[in-house]
CSV table of C-alpha atoms in Angstrom, one decimal:
chain,number,residue,atom,x,y,z
A,1,UNK,CA,-64.0,-77.0,-4.8
A,2,UNK,CA,-63.5,-79.4,-7.8
A,3,UNK,CA,-61.2,-76.9,-9.5
A,4,UNK,CA,-59.2,-76.5,-6.3
A,5,UNK,CA,-58.5,-80.2,-5.9
A,6,UNK,CA,-57.4,-80.5,-9.6
A,7,UNK,CA,-55.1,-77.4,-9.0
A,8,UNK,CA,-53.5,-79.2,-5.9
A,9,UNK,CA,-53.1,-82.6,-7.9
A,10,UNK,CA,-51.4,-80.5,-10.7
A,11,UNK,CA,-49.0,-78.8,-8.4
A,12,UNK,CA,-48.1,-82.2,-6.7
A,13,UNK,CA,-47.5,-83.6,-10.0
A,14,UNK,CA,-45.2,-80.9,-11.0
A,15,UNK,CA,-43.3,-80.9,-7.7
A,16,UNK,CA,-42.9,-84.6,-8.2
A,17,UNK,CA,-41.5,-84.2,-11.7
A,18,UNK,CA,-39.1,-81.5,-10.5
A,19,UNK,CA,-37.8,-83.9,-7.9
A,20,UNK,CA,-37.3,-86.6,-10.4
A,21,UNK,CA,-35.6,-84.1,-12.8
A,22,UNK,CA,-33.2,-82.9,-10.0
A,23,UNK,CA,-32.4,-86.5,-9.0
A,24,UNK,CA,-31.5,-87.5,-12.4
A,25,UNK,CA,-29.4,-84.3,-12.9
A,26,UNK,CA,-27.5,-85.0,-9.6
A,27,UNK,CA,-27.1,-88.6,-10.6
A,28,UNK,CA,-25.7,-87.6,-14.0
A,29,UNK,CA,-23.5,-84.9,-12.6
A,30,UNK,CA,-22.1,-87.5,-10.1
A,31,UNK,CA,-21.3,-90.1,-12.8
A,32,UNK,CA,-19.7,-87.4,-15.0
A,33,UNK,CA,-17.7,-86.1,-12.0
A,34,UNK,CA,-16.2,-89.7,-11.4
A,35,UNK,CA,-15.1,-89.8,-15.0
A,36,UNK,CA,-13.7,-86.5,-14.8
A,37,UNK,CA,-11.9,-87.4,-11.6
A,38,UNK,CA,-10.2,-90.4,-13.3
A,39,UNK,CA,-8.9,-87.9,-15.9
A,40,UNK,CA,-7.8,-85.6,-13.2
A,41,UNK,CA,-5.6,-88.3,-11.8
A,42,UNK,CA,-3.7,-88.4,-14.9
A,43,UNK,CA,-3.4,-84.5,-14.9
A,44,UNK,CA,-2.2,-84.5,-11.3
A,45,UNK,CA,0.5,-87.0,-12.2
A,46,UNK,CA,1.7,-85.6,-15.4
A,47,UNK,CA,1.1,-81.8,-15.6
A,48,UNK,CA,3.7,-81.1,-12.9
A,49,UNK,CA,6.4,-83.2,-14.7
A,50,UNK,CA,5.6,-81.4,-18.1
A,51,UNK,CA,3.9,-84.5,-19.7
A,52,UNK,CA,1.2,-84.9,-22.2
A,53,UNK,CA,-2.3,-85.8,-20.6
A,54,UNK,CA,-3.3,-87.6,-23.7
A,55,UNK,CA,-0.4,-89.8,-24.6
A,56,UNK,CA,0.7,-92.4,-23.7
A,57,UNK,CA,-1.9,-94.5,-22.1
A,58,UNK,CA,-2.1,-94.7,-18.4
A,59,UNK,CA,0.3,-97.4,-16.9
A,60,UNK,CA,1.3,-98.9,-13.6
A,61,UNK,CA,4.1,-96.8,-12.3
A,62,UNK,CA,5.8,-99.9,-10.9
A,63,UNK,CA,5.6,-102.5,-13.8
A,64,UNK,CA,4.7,-100.0,-16.6
A,65,UNK,CA,1.9,-102.2,-17.9
A,66,UNK,CA,-0.8,-100.3,-19.7
A,67,UNK,CA,-4.0,-100.0,-17.7
A,68,UNK,CA,-6.8,-101.9,-19.5
A,69,UNK,CA,-10.3,-100.3,-19.9
A,70,UNK,CA,-11.7,-102.8,-17.3
A,71,UNK,CA,-9.2,-101.7,-14.7
A,72,UNK,CA,-9.8,-97.9,-15.4
A,73,UNK,CA,-13.3,-97.6,-14.1
A,74,UNK,CA,-13.6,-94.9,-11.7
A,75,UNK,CA,-13.6,-96.3,-8.0
A,76,UNK,CA,-14.9,-99.6,-9.0
A,77,UNK,CA,-11.6,-100.9,-10.5
A,78,UNK,CA,-9.8,-99.9,-7.4
A,79,UNK,CA,-12.1,-101.8,-5.1
A,80,UNK,CA,-12.3,-105.0,-7.3
A,81,UNK,CA,-8.5,-104.9,-7.5
A,82,UNK,CA,-8.2,-104.2,-3.8
A,83,UNK,CA,-6.0,-101.4,-4.3
A,84,UNK,CA,-3.3,-103.3,-6.3
A,85,UNK,CA,-2.0,-103.5,-9.8
A,86,UNK,CA,-3.6,-106.7,-11.6
A,87,UNK,CA,-0.1,-107.5,-13.2
A,88,UNK,CA,2.5,-107.0,-10.4
A,89,UNK,CA,0.2,-106.6,-7.4
A,90,UNK,CA,2.1,-103.3,-6.4
A,91,UNK,CA,-0.2,-101.2,-4.1
A,92,UNK,CA,-2.2,-98.3,-6.0
A,93,UNK,CA,-2.5,-95.2,-3.8
A,94,UNK,CA,-5.8,-94.4,-2.3
A,95,UNK,CA,-5.4,-90.9,-3.6
A,96,UNK,CA,-6.8,-92.2,-6.9
A,97,UNK,CA,-10.3,-93.1,-5.8
A,98,UNK,CA,-10.2,-90.3,-3.5
A,99,UNK,CA,-9.8,-87.7,-6.3
A,100,UNK,CA,-12.7,-89.4,-8.2
A,101,UNK,CA,-14.9,-89.5,-5.3
A,102,UNK,CA,-14.3,-86.0,-4.4
A,103,UNK,CA,-14.8,-84.8,-7.9
A,104,UNK,CA,-18.1,-86.8,-8.2
A,105,UNK,CA,-19.4,-85.3,-4.9
A,106,UNK,CA,-18.4,-81.7,-6.0
A,107,UNK,CA,-20.2,-82.0,-9.3
A,108,UNK,CA,-23.3,-83.4,-7.4
A,109,UNK,CA,-23.2,-80.5,-4.9
A,110,UNK,CA,-22.9,-78.1,-7.9
A,111,UNK,CA,-26.0,-79.7,-9.4
A,112,UNK,CA,-28.1,-79.1,-6.2
A,113,UNK,CA,-26.8,-75.6,-6.0
A,114,UNK,CA,-27.3,-74.4,-9.6
A,115,UNK,CA,-29.9,-76.9,-11.1
A,116,UNK,CA,-30.2,-77.2,-14.8
A,117,UNK,CA,-28.7,-73.8,-15.9
A,118,UNK,CA,-25.7,-72.5,-17.9
A,119,UNK,CA,-24.1,-71.9,-14.4
A,120,UNK,CA,-23.8,-75.6,-13.7
A,121,UNK,CA,-21.3,-76.5,-16.3
A,122,UNK,CA,-19.2,-73.4,-15.4
A,123,UNK,CA,-19.0,-74.2,-11.8
A,124,UNK,CA,-18.3,-77.9,-12.4
A,125,UNK,CA,-15.4,-76.9,-14.5
A,126,UNK,CA,-14.2,-74.8,-11.6
A,127,UNK,CA,-14.5,-77.7,-9.3
A,128,UNK,CA,-12.5,-80.0,-11.5
A,129,UNK,CA,-9.9,-77.4,-11.7
A,130,UNK,CA,-9.8,-76.9,-7.9
A,131,UNK,CA,-9.5,-80.6,-7.2
A,132,UNK,CA,-6.6,-80.7,-9.7
A,133,UNK,CA,-4.6,-77.7,-8.3
A,134,UNK,CA,-5.3,-78.7,-4.7
A,135,UNK,CA,-3.8,-82.2,-5.3
A,136,UNK,CA,-0.9,-80.9,-7.2
A,137,UNK,CA,-0.2,-78.2,-4.6
A,138,UNK,CA,-0.2,-80.9,-1.8
A,139,UNK,CA,2.1,-83.1,-3.9
A,140,UNK,CA,4.8,-80.5,-5.1
A,141,UNK,CA,3.8,-77.2,-3.4
A,142,UNK,CA,3.1,-75.5,-6.7
A,143,UNK,CA,0.1,-74.5,-8.7
A,144,UNK,CA,0.6,-75.0,-12.4
A,145,UNK,CA,-0.6,-72.1,-14.5
A,146,UNK,CA,-1.7,-74.5,-17.4
A,147,UNK,CA,-4.4,-75.9,-15.1
A,148,UNK,CA,-5.7,-72.5,-14.2
A,149,UNK,CA,-5.6,-71.3,-17.8
A,150,UNK,CA,-7.6,-74.3,-19.0
A,151,UNK,CA,-10.1,-73.9,-16.1
A,152,UNK,CA,-10.7,-70.3,-17.1
A,153,UNK,CA,-10.9,-71.0,-20.7
A,154,UNK,CA,-13.4,-73.9,-20.3
A,155,UNK,CA,-15.6,-72.5,-17.5
A,156,UNK,CA,-16.0,-68.8,-18.2
A,157,UNK,CA,-17.6,-69.1,-21.7
A,158,UNK,CA,-20.6,-70.9,-19.9
A,159,UNK,CA,-20.9,-67.7,-17.7
A,160,UNK,CA,-21.1,-65.6,-20.8
A,161,UNK,CA,-23.6,-67.7,-22.4
A,162,UNK,CA,-25.7,-67.5,-19.1
A,163,UNK,CA,-25.4,-63.7,-19.2
A,164,UNK,CA,-26.4,-63.5,-22.8
A,165,UNK,CA,-29.6,-65.8,-22.1
A,166,UNK,CA,-30.6,-63.7,-19.2
A,167,UNK,CA,-30.0,-60.5,-21.2
A,168,UNK,CA,-28.0,-59.2,-18.2
A,169,UNK,CA,-24.4,-58.1,-18.6
A,170,UNK,CA,-23.9,-56.9,-15.0
A,171,UNK,CA,-22.7,-60.3,-13.7
A,172,UNK,CA,-19.9,-60.2,-16.4
A,173,UNK,CA,-18.9,-56.9,-15.0
A,174,UNK,CA,-18.8,-58.5,-11.6
A,175,UNK,CA,-16.7,-61.2,-12.9
A,176,UNK,CA,-14.0,-58.9,-14.1
A,177,UNK,CA,-14.2,-56.8,-10.8
A,178,UNK,CA,-13.9,-59.9,-8.6
A,179,UNK,CA,-11.1,-61.3,-10.4
A,180,UNK,CA,-9.1,-58.0,-10.1
A,181,UNK,CA,-10.0,-57.6,-6.5
A,182,UNK,CA,-9.1,-61.1,-5.4
A,183,UNK,CA,-5.8,-61.0,-7.6
A,184,UNK,CA,-4.9,-57.5,-6.1
A,185,UNK,CA,-5.4,-58.6,-2.5
A,186,UNK,CA,-3.3,-61.6,-2.7
A,187,UNK,CA,-0.7,-59.9,-4.8
A,188,UNK,CA,-0.2,-57.3,-2.0
A,189,UNK,CA,0.2,-60.3,0.5
A,190,UNK,CA,2.6,-62.0,-1.9
A,191,UNK,CA,4.7,-58.6,-2.3
A,192,UNK,CA,4.7,-58.2,1.5
A,193,UNK,CA,5.6,-61.8,2.2
A,194,UNK,CA,6.8,-63.8,-1.0
A,195,UNK,CA,8.0,-66.7,1.2
A,196,UNK,CA,4.7,-67.1,2.7
A,197,UNK,CA,2.4,-66.6,-0.4
A,198,UNK,CA,3.4,-68.1,-3.7
A,199,UNK,CA,2.6,-66.4,-7.0
A,200,UNK,CA,0.6,-69.5,-8.0
A,201,UNK,CA,-1.8,-68.6,-5.1
A,202,UNK,CA,-2.2,-65.1,-6.6
A,203,UNK,CA,-3.2,-66.4,-9.8
A,204,UNK,CA,-5.5,-68.9,-8.2
A,205,UNK,CA,-7.4,-66.1,-6.3
A,206,UNK,CA,-7.9,-64.2,-9.5
A,207,UNK,CA,-9.7,-67.2,-11.2
A,208,UNK,CA,-11.7,-67.7,-8.0
A,209,UNK,CA,-12.6,-64.0,-7.8
A,210,UNK,CA,-14.0,-64.2,-11.2
A,211,UNK,CA,-16.3,-67.1,-10.5
A,212,UNK,CA,-17.3,-65.8,-7.0
A,213,UNK,CA,-17.8,-62.4,-8.5
A,214,UNK,CA,-20.4,-63.8,-10.9
A,215,UNK,CA,-22.5,-64.7,-7.8
A,216,UNK,CA,-22.2,-61.3,-6.1
A,217,UNK,CA,-19.7,-59.0,-5.0
A,218,UNK,CA,-19.7,-60.0,-1.4
A,219,UNK,CA,-19.0,-63.6,-2.3
A,220,UNK,CA,-15.3,-62.7,-3.2
A,221,UNK,CA,-14.4,-61.3,0.4
A,222,UNK,CA,-16.3,-64.2,2.0
A,223,UNK,CA,-14.3,-66.8,-0.2
A,224,UNK,CA,-10.9,-65.1,0.7
A,225,UNK,CA,-11.7,-64.7,4.3
A,226,UNK,CA,-12.8,-68.3,4.6
A,227,UNK,CA,-9.5,-69.3,2.8
A,228,UNK,CA,-7.5,-67.4,5.2
A,229,UNK,CA,-9.4,-68.9,8.0
A,230,UNK,CA,-9.0,-72.5,6.8
A,231,UNK,CA,-5.3,-71.8,6.2
A,232,UNK,CA,-4.8,-70.5,9.7
A,233,UNK,CA,-6.6,-73.6,11.3
A,234,UNK,CA,-4.3,-75.8,9.0
A,235,UNK,CA,-1.1,-74.0,10.2
A,236,UNK,CA,-2.1,-74.4,13.9
A,237,UNK,CA,-3.0,-78.0,13.3
A,238,UNK,CA,0.5,-78.5,11.8
A,239,UNK,CA,2.1,-76.9,15.0
A,240,UNK,CA,0.0,-78.9,17.3
A,241,UNK,CA,0.8,-82.1,15.6
A,242,UNK,CA,4.5,-81.0,15.9
A,243,UNK,CA,5.0,-81.7,12.2
A,244,UNK,CA,6.6,-78.4,11.5
A,245,UNK,CA,7.3,-74.9,13.0
A,246,UNK,CA,6.4,-71.3,12.1
A,247,UNK,CA,8.8,-71.7,9.0
A,248,UNK,CA,7.2,-74.7,7.6
A,249,UNK,CA,5.7,-74.2,4.1
A,250,UNK,CA,2.1,-75.1,4.0
A,251,UNK,CA,0.3,-75.3,0.5
A,252,UNK,CA,-2.3,-72.5,0.4
A,253,UNK,CA,-4.1,-73.6,-2.7
A,254,UNK,CA,-6.4,-76.1,-1.1
A,255,UNK,CA,-7.4,-73.8,1.7
A,256,UNK,CA,-8.3,-71.2,-1.1
A,257,UNK,CA,-10.3,-73.8,-2.9
A,258,UNK,CA,-12.2,-74.7,0.2
A,259,UNK,CA,-12.8,-71.2,1.0
A,260,UNK,CA,-14.3,-70.6,-2.6
A,261,UNK,CA,-16.7,-73.6,-2.1
A,262,UNK,CA,-17.8,-72.3,1.2
A,263,UNK,CA,-18.7,-69.0,-0.5
A,264,UNK,CA,-20.5,-70.7,-3.5
A,265,UNK,CA,-22.6,-72.8,-0.9
A,266,UNK,CA,-23.2,-70.2,1.8
A,267,UNK,CA,-21.8,-66.8,0.7
A,268,UNK,CA,-24.9,-64.8,1.2
A,269,UNK,CA,-25.9,-66.3,4.7
A,270,UNK,CA,-22.3,-65.8,5.9
A,271,UNK,CA,-22.2,-62.1,4.6
A,272,UNK,CA,-25.5,-61.4,6.1
A,273,UNK,CA,-24.4,-62.9,9.4
A,274,UNK,CA,-21.0,-60.8,9.3
A,275,UNK,CA,-22.7,-57.5,8.4
A,276,UNK,CA,-25.4,-58.1,11.0
């Protein structure tokens, strides 16, 4: 009986420690996501214009005054400044804190999903890329290839390390198959209806297929089907709101991104539900 009691105490202590570690991991991921989101705001503004994301320093678009460090804190600075430039009082778009909060939340969710593993940084990189391409696609109806390349180059090596650590090369095979499959499906849609599906969406599908393929072959079709479903709902919403007609161009990148997140978080249950 004494041994059983000590075992229970040990189990409770380890569970408590695991909870603390998970809490710290989620908090760190959130903070890091907020910082990355601040950088993504620069990328969203400059990449479509072909400008460097490093130089010059960020400045107010209205008065061109460089933004100081105290006014560049994610979310906090925008709240303290009440959404206005300190120098000229010109309103600052709510999109800036929205991108930061969205990135921080995405990183936190990935921390809960993957825990302390090599998969976590890979999928955090993917989330950052998806936030950037979604914001750009909403702005200019275009998905820059540079963002997709950087996301792949920065995220996929972590999956290679994860496969090496686990001594299991099969997930990397699924990465290639998933990328080729998703790219091929949207390429067919693009060739059939080039006006309805841009080639940037095809490239994005290939990137998403690689990451979803890592999780399992079934995650790829789940992500694509969810993306098409969300896109259909968005198109109907535009028609019902009378903000366009059937010929109105709707950016598909954000819907693909949302479909991929759905597959990452609930791919297996959704696939089981569908097959059942």
